[in-house]
Coordinates of N, CA, C and O in Angstrom, one line a residue:
M1 N 7.1 8.8 6.7 CA 6.6 8.0 7.8 C 7.7 7.1 8.3 O 8.4 6.6 7.5
P2 N 7.9 7.0 9.6 CA 9.0 6.2 10.1 C 8.9 4.8 9.6 O 7.8 4.2 9.5
A3 N 10.0 4.2 9.3 CA 10.1 2.8 8.7 C 9.4 1.8 9.5 O 8.8 0.9 9.1
L4 N 9.7 1.8 10.8 CA 9.1 0.8 11.7 C 7.6 1.0 11.9 O 6.9 0.0 12.3
L5 N 7.1 2.2 11.7 CA 5.6 2.4 11.8 C 4.9 1.8 10.7 O 3.8 1.3 10.8
R6 N 5.5 1.7 9.5 CA 4.8 1.2 8.3 C 4.2 -0.2 8.5 O 3.1 -0.4 8.2
P7 N 5.0 -1.2 9.1 CA 4.4 -2.5 9.3 C 3.3 -2.4 10.3 O 2.3 -3.2 10.2
V8 N 3.3 -1.5 11.3 CA 2.2 -1.4 12.2 C 1.0 -0.8 11.6 O -0.1 -1.3 11.8
L9 N 1.2 0.2 10.7 CA 0.0 0.8 10.1 C -0.6 -0.1 9.1 O -1.8 -0.2 9.0
T10 N 0.2 -0.9 8.3 CA -0.4 -1.8 7.4 C 0.6 -2.7 6.7 O 1.7 -2.3 6.5
A11 N 0.2 -3.9 6.5 CA 1.1 -4.8 5.8 C 1.0 -4.6 4.3 O 1.9 -4.9 3.6
F12 N -0.1 -4.2 3.8 CA -0.3 -4.1 2.3 C -0.7 -2.7 1.9 O -0.1 -2.2 0.9
G13 N -1.6 -2.0 2.6 CA -2.2 -0.8 2.1 C -1.3 0.3 1.8 O -1.3 0.8 0.6
L14 N -0.6 0.8 2.8 CA 0.2 2.0 2.5 C 1.3 1.7 1.5 O 1.8 2.5 0.8
A15 N 1.8 0.4 1.6 CA 2.8 0.0 0.6 C 2.3 0.0 -0.8 O 3.1 0.1 -1.8
C16 N 1.0 -0.1 -1.0 CA 0.4 -0.1 -2.3 C 0.1 1.3 -2.8 O -0.1 1.5 -4.0
L17 N 0.0 2.2 -2.0 CA -0.5 3.6 -2.4 C 0.8 4.4 -2.9 O 1.5 4.9 -2.1
L18 N 0.9 4.4 -4.1 CA 2.1 5.1 -4.7 C 1.8 6.3 -5.4 O 0.8 6.4 -6.2
S19 N 2.6 7.3 -5.3 CA 2.2 8.6 -6.0 C 2.6 8.4 -7.4 O 3.5 7.7 -7.8
A20 N 1.9 9.2 -8.3 CA 2.2 9.1 -9.7 C 3.6 9.6 -10.1 O 4.1 9.2 -11.1
A21 N 4.2 10.4 -9.2 CA 5.5 11.0 -9.5 C 6.6 10.0 -9.1 O 7.7 10.1 -9.6
S22 N 6.3 9.0 -8.3 CA 7.3 8.0 -7.9 C 7.5 6.9 -9.0 O 6.8 7.0 -10.0
L23 N 8.3 6.0 -8.7 CA 8.5 4.9 -9.7 C 7.2 4.1 -9.8 O 7.1 3.4 -10.8
Q24 N 6.3 4.2 -8.9 CA 5.0 3.5 -8.9 C 5.2 2.0 -8.9 O 4.5 1.3 -9.7
L25 N 6.0 1.5 -8.1 CA 6.1 0.0 -7.9 C 4.8 -0.5 -7.3 O 4.3 0.1 -6.4
S26 N 4.3 -1.6 -7.7 CA 3.1 -2.2 -7.1 C 3.3 -2.7 -5.7 O 3.9 -3.8 -5.6
G27 N 2.9 -2.0 -4.7 CA 3.1 -2.4 -3.4 C 2.4 -3.7 -3.0 O 2.9 -4.5 -2.2
A28 N 1.2 -3.9 -3.6 CA 0.5 -5.1 -3.4 C 1.3 -6.3 -3.8 O 1.4 -7.3 -3.1
A29 N 1.9 -6.2 -5.0 CA 2.7 -7.3 -5.5 C 4.0 -7.5 -4.6 O 4.4 -8.6 -4.3
F30 N 4.6 -6.3 -4.1 CA 5.8 -6.5 -3.3 C 5.4 -7.0 -1.9 O 6.1 -7.8 -1.4
A31 N 4.3 -6.6 -1.4 CA 3.9 -7.1 -0.1 C 3.7 -8.6 -0.2 O 4.1 -9.4 0.6
Q32 N 3.0 -9.0 -1.3 CA 2.8 -10.4 -1.6 C 4.1 -11.2 -1.8 O 4.3 -12.2 -1.3
A33 N 5.0 -10.6 -2.5 CA 6.3 -11.2 -2.8 C 7.1 -11.4 -1.6 O 7.8 -12.4 -1.4
K34 N 7.0 -10.4 -0.7 CA 7.8 -10.5 0.6 C 7.2 -11.6 1.5 O 8.0 -12.1 2.3
Q35 N 6.0 -11.9 1.4 CA 5.4 -12.8 2.4 C 5.4 -14.2 1.8 O 5.2 -15.2 2.5
Q36 N 5.4 -14.4 0.5 CA 5.4 -15.7 -0.1 C 6.8 -16.0 -0.7 O 7.4 -15.2 -1.4
P37 N 7.2 -17.3 -0.6 CA 8.5 -17.6 -1.1 C 8.5 -17.8 -2.6 O 7.5 -18.1 -3.2
A38 N 9.6 -17.6 -3.2 CA 9.8 -17.8 -4.7 C 9.7 -19.3 -4.8 O 10.0 -20.1 -3.9
P39 N 9.4 -19.8 -6.0 CA 9.4 -21.3 -6.3 C 10.8 -21.9 -5.9 O 11.8 -21.3 -6.2
G40 N 10.7 -23.0 -5.1 CA 11.9 -23.6 -4.7 C 12.4 -23.2 -3.4 O 13.4 -23.8 -2.8
Q41 N 11.9 -22.1 -2.8 CA 12.3 -21.6 -1.5 C 11.3 -22.1 -0.4 O 10.2 -22.3 -0.7
Q42 N 11.8 -22.2 0.8 CA 11.0 -22.5 1.9 C 10.2 -21.3 2.4 O 10.8 -20.1 2.3
A43 N 9.0 -21.5 2.9 CA 8.3 -20.3 3.4 C 8.9 -19.9 4.7 O 9.5 -20.7 5.5
A44 N 8.8 -18.6 5.0 CA 9.3 -18.1 6.3 C 8.4 -18.5 7.4 O 7.2 -18.8 7.1
P45 N 8.9 -18.7 8.6 CA 8.0 -19.0 9.7 C 6.8 -18.1 9.8 O 7.0 -16.9 9.4
A46 N 5.7 -18.5 10.3 CA 4.5 -17.7 10.3 C 4.7 -16.4 11.0 O 4.1 -15.4 10.6
E47 N 5.5 -16.4 12.1 CA 5.7 -15.1 12.8 C 6.5 -14.1 12.0 O 6.5 -12.9 12.4
Q48 N 7.2 -14.5 11.0 CA 7.9 -13.5 10.1 C 7.2 -13.0 8.9 O 7.6 -12.1 8.3
R49 N 6.1 -13.7 8.6 CA 5.3 -13.2 7.4 C 4.3 -12.2 7.8 O 3.8 -12.1 9.0
A50 N 3.9 -11.4 6.9 CA 2.9 -10.4 7.1 C 1.6 -11.1 7.3 O 1.3 -12.1 6.7
P51 N 0.7 -10.5 8.1 CA -0.6 -11.2 8.3 C -1.4 -11.1 7.0 O -1.3 -10.2 6.2
A52 N -2.3 -12.1 6.8 CA -3.1 -12.2 5.6 C -4.1 -11.1 5.6 O -4.6 -10.6 6.6
L53 N -4.3 -10.6 4.4 CA -5.3 -9.5 4.3 C -6.7 -10.0 4.3 O -7.0 -10.9 3.6
K54 N -7.5 -9.4 5.2 CA -8.9 -9.7 5.3 C -9.6 -8.8 4.3 O -9.8 -7.6 4.5
Q55 N -10.0 -9.4 3.1 CA -10.7 -8.6 2.1 C -12.1 -8.3 2.5 O -12.8 -9.2 3.0
I56 N -12.5 -7.1 2.3 CA -13.9 -6.7 2.6 C -14.5 -5.9 1.5 O -13.7 -5.4 0.6
A57 N -15.8 -5.8 1.4 CA -16.4 -4.9 0.5 C -16.4 -3.5 1.0 O -16.9 -3.2 2.1
L58 N -15.7 -2.6 0.3 CA -15.5 -1.2 0.8 C -16.8 -0.4 0.5 O -17.6 -0.7 -0.3
T59 N -17.0 0.7 1.3 CA -18.1 1.5 1.2 C -17.6 3.0 1.0 O -16.5 3.3 1.4
D60 N -18.5 3.8 0.5 CA -18.2 5.3 0.4 C -17.9 5.8 1.8 O -16.9 6.6 1.9
K61 N -18.6 5.4 2.8 CA -18.4 5.9 4.1 C -17.0 5.6 4.6 O -16.3 6.4 5.2
Q62 N -16.5 4.4 4.3 CA -15.2 4.0 4.7 C -14.1 4.8 4.0 O -13.1 5.3 4.6
L63 N -14.3 5.0 2.7 CA -13.3 5.8 2.0 C -13.3 7.2 2.4 O -12.2 7.9 2.5
D64 N -14.5 7.8 2.7 CA -14.6 9.2 3.2 C -13.9 9.2 4.5 O -13.2 10.2 4.8
G65 N -14.0 8.2 5.4 CA -13.4 8.2 6.7 C -11.9 8.1 6.6 O -11.2 8.8 7.3
V66 N -11.3 7.3 5.7 CA -9.9 7.3 5.5 C -9.4 8.6 5.0 O -8.4 9.1 5.5
L67 N -10.0 9.2 4.1 CA -9.6 10.5 3.6 C -9.7 11.6 4.7 O -8.8 12.4 4.8
A68 N -10.7 11.6 5.5 CA -10.9 12.5 6.6 C -9.8 12.3 7.7 O -9.3 13.3 8.3
A69 N -9.5 11.1 7.9 CA -8.6 10.7 9.0 C -7.1 11.0 8.6 O -6.3 11.2 9.5
Q70 N -6.8 11.1 7.4 CA -5.4 11.1 7.0 C -4.6 12.3 7.5 O -3.5 12.1 7.9
K71 N -5.2 13.4 7.5 CA -4.5 14.6 8.0 C -4.1 14.4 9.5 O -3.0 14.7 9.9
D72 N -5.1 13.9 10.3 CA -4.8 13.6 11.7 C -3.8 12.5 11.9 O -2.9 12.6 12.8
M73 N -3.9 11.5 11.1 CA -2.9 10.4 11.1 C -1.5 10.9 10.8 O -0.5 10.5 11.5
D74 N -1.4 11.7 9.8 CA -0.1 12.2 9.4 C 0.5 13.1 10.5 O 1.7 13.1 10.7
A75 N -0.4 13.9 11.1 CA 0.1 14.8 12.2 C 0.8 14.0 13.3 O 1.7 14.4 13.9
I76 N 0.3 12.8 13.6 CA 0.8 11.9 14.6 C 2.1 11.2 14.1 O 3.1 11.3 14.8
T77 N 2.0 10.6 12.9 CA 3.1 9.8 12.5 C 4.3 10.6 12.0 O 5.5 10.2 12.1
E78 N 4.1 11.9 11.6 CA 5.2 12.7 11.1 C 6.2 13.1 12.3 O 7.3 13.4 12.0
K79 N 5.7 13.1 13.5 CA 6.5 13.4 14.6 C 7.4 12.3 15.1 O 8.3 12.5 15.9
L80 N 7.1 11.1 14.6 CA 7.9 9.9 15.1 C 9.3 9.9 14.5 O 9.4 10.1 13.3
P81 N 10.3 9.6 15.2 CA 11.7 9.5 14.7 C 11.7 8.3 13.7 O 11.0 7.3 13.9
E82 N 12.6 8.4 12.7 CA 12.8 7.3 11.8 C 13.2 6.0 12.6 O 13.9 6.1 13.6
N83 N 12.8 4.9 12.1 CA 13.2 3.6 12.6 C 12.8 3.4 14.1 O 13.6 2.8 14.9
T84 N 11.8 4.0 14.5 CA 11.3 3.9 15.9 C 9.9 3.3 15.9 O 9.0 3.9 15.2
A85 N 9.7 2.3 16.7 CA 8.3 1.7 16.8 C 7.5 2.7 17.6 O 8.0 3.3 18.6
P86 N 6.2 2.8 17.3 CA 5.3 3.7 18.1 C 5.1 3.1 19.5 O 5.0 1.9 19.6
D87 N 5.1 3.9 20.5 CA 4.8 3.5 21.8 C 3.3 3.4 22.0 O 2.5 3.7 21.2
Q88 N 2.9 3.0 23.2 CA 1.5 2.8 23.6 C 0.7 4.1 23.5 O -0.4 4.2 23.0
K89 N 1.4 5.2 23.8 CA 0.7 6.5 23.8 C 0.4 6.9 22.3 O -0.7 7.3 22.0
V90 N 1.3 6.7 21.4 CA 1.1 7.0 20.0 C 0.0 6.0 19.4 O -0.9 6.5 18.7
M91 N 0.1 4.8 19.8 CA -0.9 3.8 19.3 C -2.3 4.2 19.8 O -3.3 4.1 19.1
A92 N -2.4 4.7 21.1 CA -3.7 5.2 21.6 C -4.2 6.4 20.8 O -5.4 6.5 20.5
Q93 N -3.3 7.3 20.4 CA -3.7 8.5 19.6 C -4.2 8.0 18.3 O -5.2 8.5 17.8
L94 N -3.5 7.0 17.6 CA -3.9 6.5 16.3 C -5.3 5.9 16.5 O -6.2 6.0 15.6
E95 N -5.5 5.1 17.6 CA -6.8 4.5 17.8 C -7.9 5.5 18.0 O -9.0 5.4 17.4
D96 N -7.6 6.6 18.7 CA -8.6 7.7 18.9 C -8.9 8.4 17.5 O -10.1 8.6 17.3
V97 N -7.9 8.6 16.7 CA -8.2 9.2 15.4 C -9.1 8.3 14.5 O -10.1 8.7 13.9
A98 N -8.8 7.0 14.5 CA -9.6 6.0 13.8 C -11.0 6.1 14.2 O -12.0 6.1 13.4
K99 N -11.2 6.0 15.6 CA -12.6 6.1 16.1 C -13.3 7.4 15.8 O -14.5 7.4 15.5
K100 N -12.6 8.5 15.9 CA -13.1 9.8 15.6 C -13.7 9.9 14.1 O -14.7 10.6 13.9
H101 N -13.1 9.1 13.2 CA -13.5 9.1 11.8 C -14.4 7.9 11.4 O -14.4 7.6 10.3
G102 N -15.0 7.3 12.4 CA -16.0 6.3 12.1 C -15.6 4.9 12.1 O -16.3 4.0 11.7
F103 N -14.3 4.6 12.5 CA -13.9 3.2 12.4 C -14.0 2.6 13.8 O -13.9 3.3 14.8
A104 N -14.2 1.3 13.9 CA -14.4 0.6 15.2 C -13.1 0.6 15.9 O -13.1 0.7 17.2
S105 N -11.9 0.6 15.2 CA -10.6 0.6 15.9 C -9.6 1.0 14.8 O -9.9 1.1 13.6
F106 N -8.3 1.1 15.3 CA -7.2 1.4 14.4 C -7.0 0.2 13.5 O -6.7 0.4 12.3
D107 N -7.2 -1.0 14.0 CA -7.1 -2.2 13.1 C -8.2 -2.2 12.0 O -7.9 -2.6 10.9
D108 N -9.4 -1.7 12.3 CA -10.4 -1.6 11.3 C -10.0 -0.6 10.3 O -10.2 -0.8 9.1
Y109 N -9.5 0.6 10.7 CA -9.0 1.6 9.8 C -7.9 1.0 8.8 O -7.9 1.1 7.6
N110 N -6.9 0.3 9.5 CA -5.9 -0.4 8.7 C -6.4 -1.3 7.7 O -5.9 -1.4 6.5
N111 N -7.4 -2.1 8.0 CA -7.9 -3.1 7.1 C -8.6 -2.4 5.9 O -8.4 -2.9 4.8
V112 N -9.2 -1.3 6.1 CA -9.8 -0.6 5.0 C -8.7 0.0 4.1 O -8.7 -0.1 2.9
V113 N -7.6 0.6 4.7 CA -6.5 1.1 4.0 C -5.8 -0.1 3.2 O -5.5 0.1 2.0
D114 N -5.7 -1.2 3.8 CA -5.1 -2.4 3.1 C -5.9 -2.8 1.9 O -5.4 -3.1 0.8
N115 N -7.2 -2.8 2.0 CA -8.1 -3.1 0.9 C -8.1 -2.1 -0.2 O -8.1 -2.4 -1.4
I116 N -8.0 -0.8 0.2 CA -7.8 0.2 -0.8 C -6.5 0.0 -1.6 O -6.4 0.1 -2.8
G117 N -5.4 -0.2 -0.8 CA -4.1 -0.4 -1.4 C -4.0 -1.6 -2.3 O -3.4 -1.6 -3.4
L118 N -4.7 -2.7 -2.0 CA -4.8 -3.9 -2.9 C -5.4 -3.5 -4.2 O -4.8 -3.9 -5.3
V119 N -6.4 -2.7 -4.2 CA -7.0 -2.3 -5.5 C -6.1 -1.3 -6.2 O -5.9 -1.4 -7.4
I120 N -5.6 -0.3 -5.5 CA -4.8 0.7 -6.2 C -3.5 0.1 -6.8 O -3.1 0.6 -7.9
G121 N -3.0 -0.9 -6.2 CA -1.9 -1.6 -6.8 C -2.1 -2.2 -8.2 O -1.2 -2.5 -8.9
G122 N -3.4 -2.2 -8.6 CA -3.7 -2.7 -10.0 C -4.1 -1.6 -10.9 O -4.5 -1.9 -12.1
F123 N -4.0 -0.4 -10.5 CA -4.4 0.8 -11.4 C -3.2 1.2 -12.2 O -2.1 1.4 -11.6
D124 N -3.4 1.5 -13.5 CA -2.4 2.1 -14.3 C -2.5 3.6 -14.0 O -3.5 4.2 -14.3
P125 N -1.4 4.2 -13.5 CA -1.5 5.6 -13.1 C -1.6 6.5 -14.3 O -2.2 7.6 -14.1
A126 N -1.2 6.1 -15.5 CA -1.4 7.0 -16.6 C -2.8 7.1 -17.1 O -3.3 8.2 -17.4
T127 N -3.5 5.9 -17.1 CA -4.9 5.9 -17.6 C -5.9 6.0 -16.5 O -7.1 6.3 -16.7
K128 N -5.5 5.8 -15.2 CA -6.3 5.7 -14.1 C -7.4 4.7 -14.2 O -8.5 4.8 -13.7
K129 N -7.1 3.6 -14.9 CA -8.0 2.4 -15.1 C -7.4 1.2 -14.4 O -6.1 1.0 -14.4
Y130 N -8.2 0.4 -13.9 CA -7.8 -0.9 -13.3 C -7.4 -1.9 -14.4 O -8.1 -2.2 -15.2
V131 N -6.1 -2.3 -14.3 CA -5.6 -3.3 -15.3 C -5.0 -4.5 -14.6 O -4.7 -5.5 -15.3
G132 N -5.0 -4.5 -13.3 CA -4.4 -5.6 -12.5 C -3.0 -5.4 -12.2 O -2.2 -4.7 -13.0
P133 N -2.5 -5.9 -11.1 CA -1.1 -5.7 -10.7 C -0.1 -6.2 -11.7 O 1.0 -5.7 -11.8
E134 N -0.4 -7.3 -12.3 CA 0.6 -7.9 -13.2 C 0.9 -7.0 -14.4 O 2.0 -6.7 -14.8
A135 N -0.2 -6.4 -15.0 CA 0.0 -5.4 -16.1 C 0.8 -4.2 -15.6 O 1.6 -3.6 -16.3
V136 N 0.5 -3.7 -14.4 CA 1.2 -2.6 -13.8 C 2.7 -2.9 -13.7 O 3.5 -2.0 -14.1
I137 N 3.0 -4.0 -13.2 CA 4.4 -4.4 -13.0 C 5.1 -4.5 -14.3 O 6.2 -4.0 -14.5
K138 N 4.5 -5.1 -15.3 CA 5.1 -5.2 -16.7 C 5.3 -3.8 -17.3 O 6.4 -3.5 -17.9
T139 N 4.4 -2.9 -17.1 CA 4.6 -1.5 -17.5 C 5.8 -0.8 -16.8 O 6.6 -0.1 -17.4
Q140 N 5.9 -1.1 -15.5 CA 7.0 -0.5 -14.7 C 8.3 -1.1 -15.1 O 9.3 -0.3 -15.2
I141 N 8.4 -2.3 -15.5 CA 9.6 -3.0 -16.0 C 10.0 -2.2 -17.2 O 11.2 -1.9 -17.4
A142 N 9.1 -2.0 -18.2 CA 9.4 -1.3 -19.4 C 9.9 0.1 -19.1 O 10.8 0.6 -19.8
Q143 N 9.3 0.8 -18.2 CA 9.7 2.2 -17.9 C 11.1 2.2 -17.3 O 11.9 3.1 -17.6
V144 N 11.4 1.3 -16.4 CA 12.7 1.2 -15.8 C 13.8 0.9 -16.9 O 14.8 1.5 -16.9
K145 N 13.5 -0.1 -17.7 CA 14.4 -0.4 -18.8 C 14.7 0.8 -19.7 O 15.8 1.0 -20.2
A146 N 13.7 1.6 -20.0 CA 13.8 2.7 -20.9 C 14.4 4.0 -20.2 O 14.9 4.9 -20.9
D147 N 14.5 4.0 -18.9 CA 15.1 5.1 -18.2 C 16.6 5.2 -18.4 O 17.3 4.4 -17.8
K148 N 17.0 6.2 -19.1 CA 18.5 6.4 -19.4 C 19.2 7.2 -18.3 O 20.4 7.1 -18.2
K149 N 18.4 7.8 -17.4 CA 19.0 8.6 -16.3 C 19.3 7.8 -15.0 O 20.0 8.2 -14.2
M150 N 18.6 6.7 -14.9 CA 18.7 5.9 -13.7 C 20.1 5.2 -13.6 O 20.5 4.6 -14.6
P151 N 20.8 5.4 -12.5 CA 22.1 4.7 -12.3 C 21.9 3.2 -12.5 O 20.9 2.6 -12.1
A152 N 22.9 2.5 -13.1 CA 22.9 1.1 -13.4 C 22.6 0.3 -12.2 O 21.8 -0.7 -12.3
K153 N 23.2 0.6 -11.1 CA 22.9 -0.2 -9.9 C 21.5 -0.1 -9.4 O 20.9 -1.1 -9.1
D154 N 20.9 1.1 -9.5 CA 19.5 1.3 -9.1 C 18.6 0.6 -10.1 O 17.6 0.0 -9.7
K155 N 18.9 0.7 -11.3 CA 18.1 0.0 -12.4 C 18.1 -1.5 -12.2 O 17.0 -2.1 -12.2
K156 N 19.3 -2.1 -11.9 CA 19.3 -3.5 -11.7 C 18.5 -3.9 -10.5 O 17.7 -4.9 -10.5
E157 N 18.6 -3.1 -9.4 CA 17.9 -3.4 -8.2 C 16.4 -3.3 -8.4 O 15.6 -4.2 -8.0
A158 N 16.0 -2.3 -9.1 CA 14.5 -2.1 -9.4 C 14.0 -3.2 -10.2 O 12.9 -3.8 -10.0
L159 N 14.8 -3.6 -11.3 CA 14.3 -4.6 -12.2 C 14.3 -6.0 -11.4 O 13.4 -6.8 -11.7
D160 N 15.3 -6.2 -10.6 CA 15.2 -7.5 -9.8 C 14.0 -7.6 -8.9 O 13.3 -8.6 -8.9
E161 N 13.7 -6.5 -8.3 CA 12.5 -6.4 -7.4 C 11.2 -6.6 -8.2 O 10.3 -7.3 -7.9
L162 N 11.1 -5.9 -9.3 CA 9.9 -6.0 -10.2 C 9.8 -7.4 -10.8 O 8.7 -7.9 -10.8
N163 N 10.9 -8.0 -11.2 CA 10.8 -9.3 -11.8 C 10.4 -10.3 -10.7 O 9.6 -11.3 -11.0
Q164 N 10.9 -10.1 -9.5 CA 10.5 -11.0 -8.4 C 9.0 -10.9 -8.1 O 8.3 -11.8 -7.9
A165 N 8.5 -9.6 -8.1 CA 7.1 -9.4 -7.9 C 6.3 -10.0 -9.0 O 5.2 -10.5 -8.7
L166 N 6.7 -10.0 -10.2 CA 6.0 -10.5 -11.3 C 5.9 -12.0 -11.2 O 4.9 -12.6 -11.6
K167 N 6.9 -12.7 -10.6 CA 6.9 -14.1 -10.5 C 6.0 -14.6 -9.4 O 5.5 -15.7 -9.4
T168 N 5.7 -13.7 -8.5 CA 4.8 -14.0 -7.3 C 3.4 -13.7 -7.7 O 3.1 -12.6 -8.1
A169 N 2.5 -14.7 -7.6 CA 1.1 -14.4 -7.9 C 0.5 -13.4 -7.0 O 0.4 -13.6 -5.8
P170 N 0.1 -12.2 -7.5 CA -0.4 -11.2 -6.6 C -1.8 -11.5 -6.1 O -2.5 -12.3 -6.7
L171 N -2.2 -11.0 -5.0 CA -3.5 -11.2 -4.5 C -4.5 -10.6 -5.5 O -4.3 -9.6 -6.1
Q172 N -5.6 -11.3 -5.6 CA -6.7 -10.9 -6.5 C -7.7 -10.2 -5.7 O -8.0 -10.6 -4.6
V173 N -8.3 -9.2 -6.2 CA -9.4 -8.4 -5.6 C -10.6 -9.3 -5.6 O -11.2 -9.7 -6.6
E174 N -11.1 -9.7 -4.4 CA -12.3 -10.6 -4.3 C -13.6 -9.8 -4.4 O -14.5 -10.3 -5.0
N175 N -13.6 -8.6 -4.0 CA -14.8 -7.8 -4.0 C -14.7 -6.8 -5.2 O -14.1 -5.7 -5.1
K176 N -15.1 -7.3 -6.4 CA -15.0 -6.5 -7.6 C -15.6 -5.1 -7.6 O -15.1 -4.2 -8.2
G177 N -16.6 -4.9 -6.7 CA -17.2 -3.6 -6.5 C -16.2 -2.6 -6.0 O -16.3 -1.4 -6.2
N178 N -15.1 -3.1 -5.3 CA -14.1 -2.2 -4.7 C -13.4 -1.5 -5.8 O -12.9 -0.4 -5.6
I179 N -13.2 -2.1 -7.0 CA -12.5 -1.5 -8.1 C -13.2 -0.2 -8.5 O -12.6 0.8 -8.7
D180 N -14.5 -0.3 -8.8 CA -15.2 0.9 -9.2 C -15.3 2.0 -8.1 O -15.1 3.2 -8.4
L181 N -15.4 1.6 -6.8 CA -15.4 2.5 -5.8 C -14.1 3.2 -5.6 O -14.0 4.5 -5.5
V182 N -13.0 2.5 -5.7 CA -11.6 3.1 -5.6 C -11.4 4.0 -6.8 O -10.8 5.1 -6.7
A183 N -11.9 3.6 -8.0 CA -11.7 4.4 -9.2 C -12.4 5.8 -9.0 O -11.8 6.8 -9.3
K184 N -13.5 5.8 -8.3 CA -14.3 7.0 -8.0 C -13.5 8.0 -7.2 O -13.5 9.2 -7.3
Y185 N -12.7 7.4 -6.2 CA -11.9 8.2 -5.3 C -10.4 8.3 -5.6 O -9.6 8.8 -4.9
Y186 N -10.0 7.7 -6.8 CA -8.6 7.5 -7.1 C -7.7 8.7 -6.9 O -6.8 8.6 -6.1
D187 N -8.1 9.8 -7.5 CA -7.2 11.0 -7.4 C -7.1 11.5 -5.9 O -6.1 11.9 -5.4
R188 N -8.2 11.5 -5.2 CA -8.2 12.0 -3.8 C -7.4 11.0 -2.9 O -6.7 11.5 -2.0
L189 N -7.5 9.7 -3.2 CA -6.7 8.7 -2.4 C -5.2 8.9 -2.7 O -4.5 8.9 -1.7
L190 N -4.8 9.1 -3.9 CA -3.4 9.3 -4.2 C -2.9 10.6 -3.5 O -1.8 10.7 -3.0
A191 N -3.7 11.6 -3.6 CA -3.4 12.9 -3.0 C -3.2 12.8 -1.5 O -2.2 13.3 -0.9
A192 N -4.1 12.0 -0.8 CA -4.0 11.9 0.6 C -3.0 10.9 1.1 O -2.3 11.1 2.1
L193 N -2.9 9.8 0.4 CA -2.1 8.7 0.9 C -0.9 8.4 0.0 O 0.1 7.8 0.5
G194 N -0.8 8.9 -1.2 CA 0.3 8.6 -2.1 C 1.6 9.2 -1.6 O 2.6 8.6 -1.8
D195 N 1.6 10.3 -1.0 CA 2.9 10.9 -0.5 C 3.5 10.1 0.6 O 4.7 10.2 0.8
E196 N 2.8 9.1 1.1 CA 3.4 8.2 2.1 C 4.6 7.5 1.5 O 5.5 7.0 2.2
Q197 N 4.6 7.3 0.2 CA 5.6 6.4 -0.4 C 6.8 7.2 -0.8 O 7.8 6.6 -1.3
N198 N 6.9 8.5 -0.8 CA 8.0 9.2 -1.3 C 9.0 9.4 -0.2 O 8.8 9.3 1.0

C-alpha cells in the first residue's frame, strides 16, 4: 500500500495488523508512541499528531464487512503509486466500497479497522491469545535480541523502536468484548489485513 495512503486509511488499525511472518511489531504501541512524546519531551502540535482513536464496541457484522471489503479496498489501493496521496476520485471509490459493505462512510470503515488493530496489537501471534501490547512488545524484544541473522544496524534500530514503544503507555482496549470478537476472527483478519504490513 502506498506510504502516503496509510495515514489516510488509518492512524492505528492497519499499522497494528501485522502478519505472523513479519517481525510482528505492535502497531498500536508504535502509533501511540509516535503521537505521544517520551518523558521530558514536548508534545507535537495538535495538527502533527494522529487523531485520537474513537473506541467502539465491535460487532460480527462490522468484522464481516471489513473482511468482505478488503479485496475491493486492495484493488483500489494497489494501483496507487508509492508516496502518492490519494486524489478525490480514489477517495470517492474507497467511500463507495465502504458503503457497499455496510459502513456509513469510509471514515466509519476506518474506525472499525482502527479498533480491530488496537485489539490485534495485543495478541501473541504464537498462541493467538490476547496478552496485551506490553507483553507482545517484550516478546518481540527478546526475539530481536535472539536473532543471529539480523544485521547489527537493523537490530539496533528495531530494538530502539521497540524500547521506545514499551516506554509509551499503549492504549487500553475499552470494550473488552472486542477481544473475544477479534479472537474469533483472528486468522481471517490476519489473512485479509496482515499482508498490508509486509
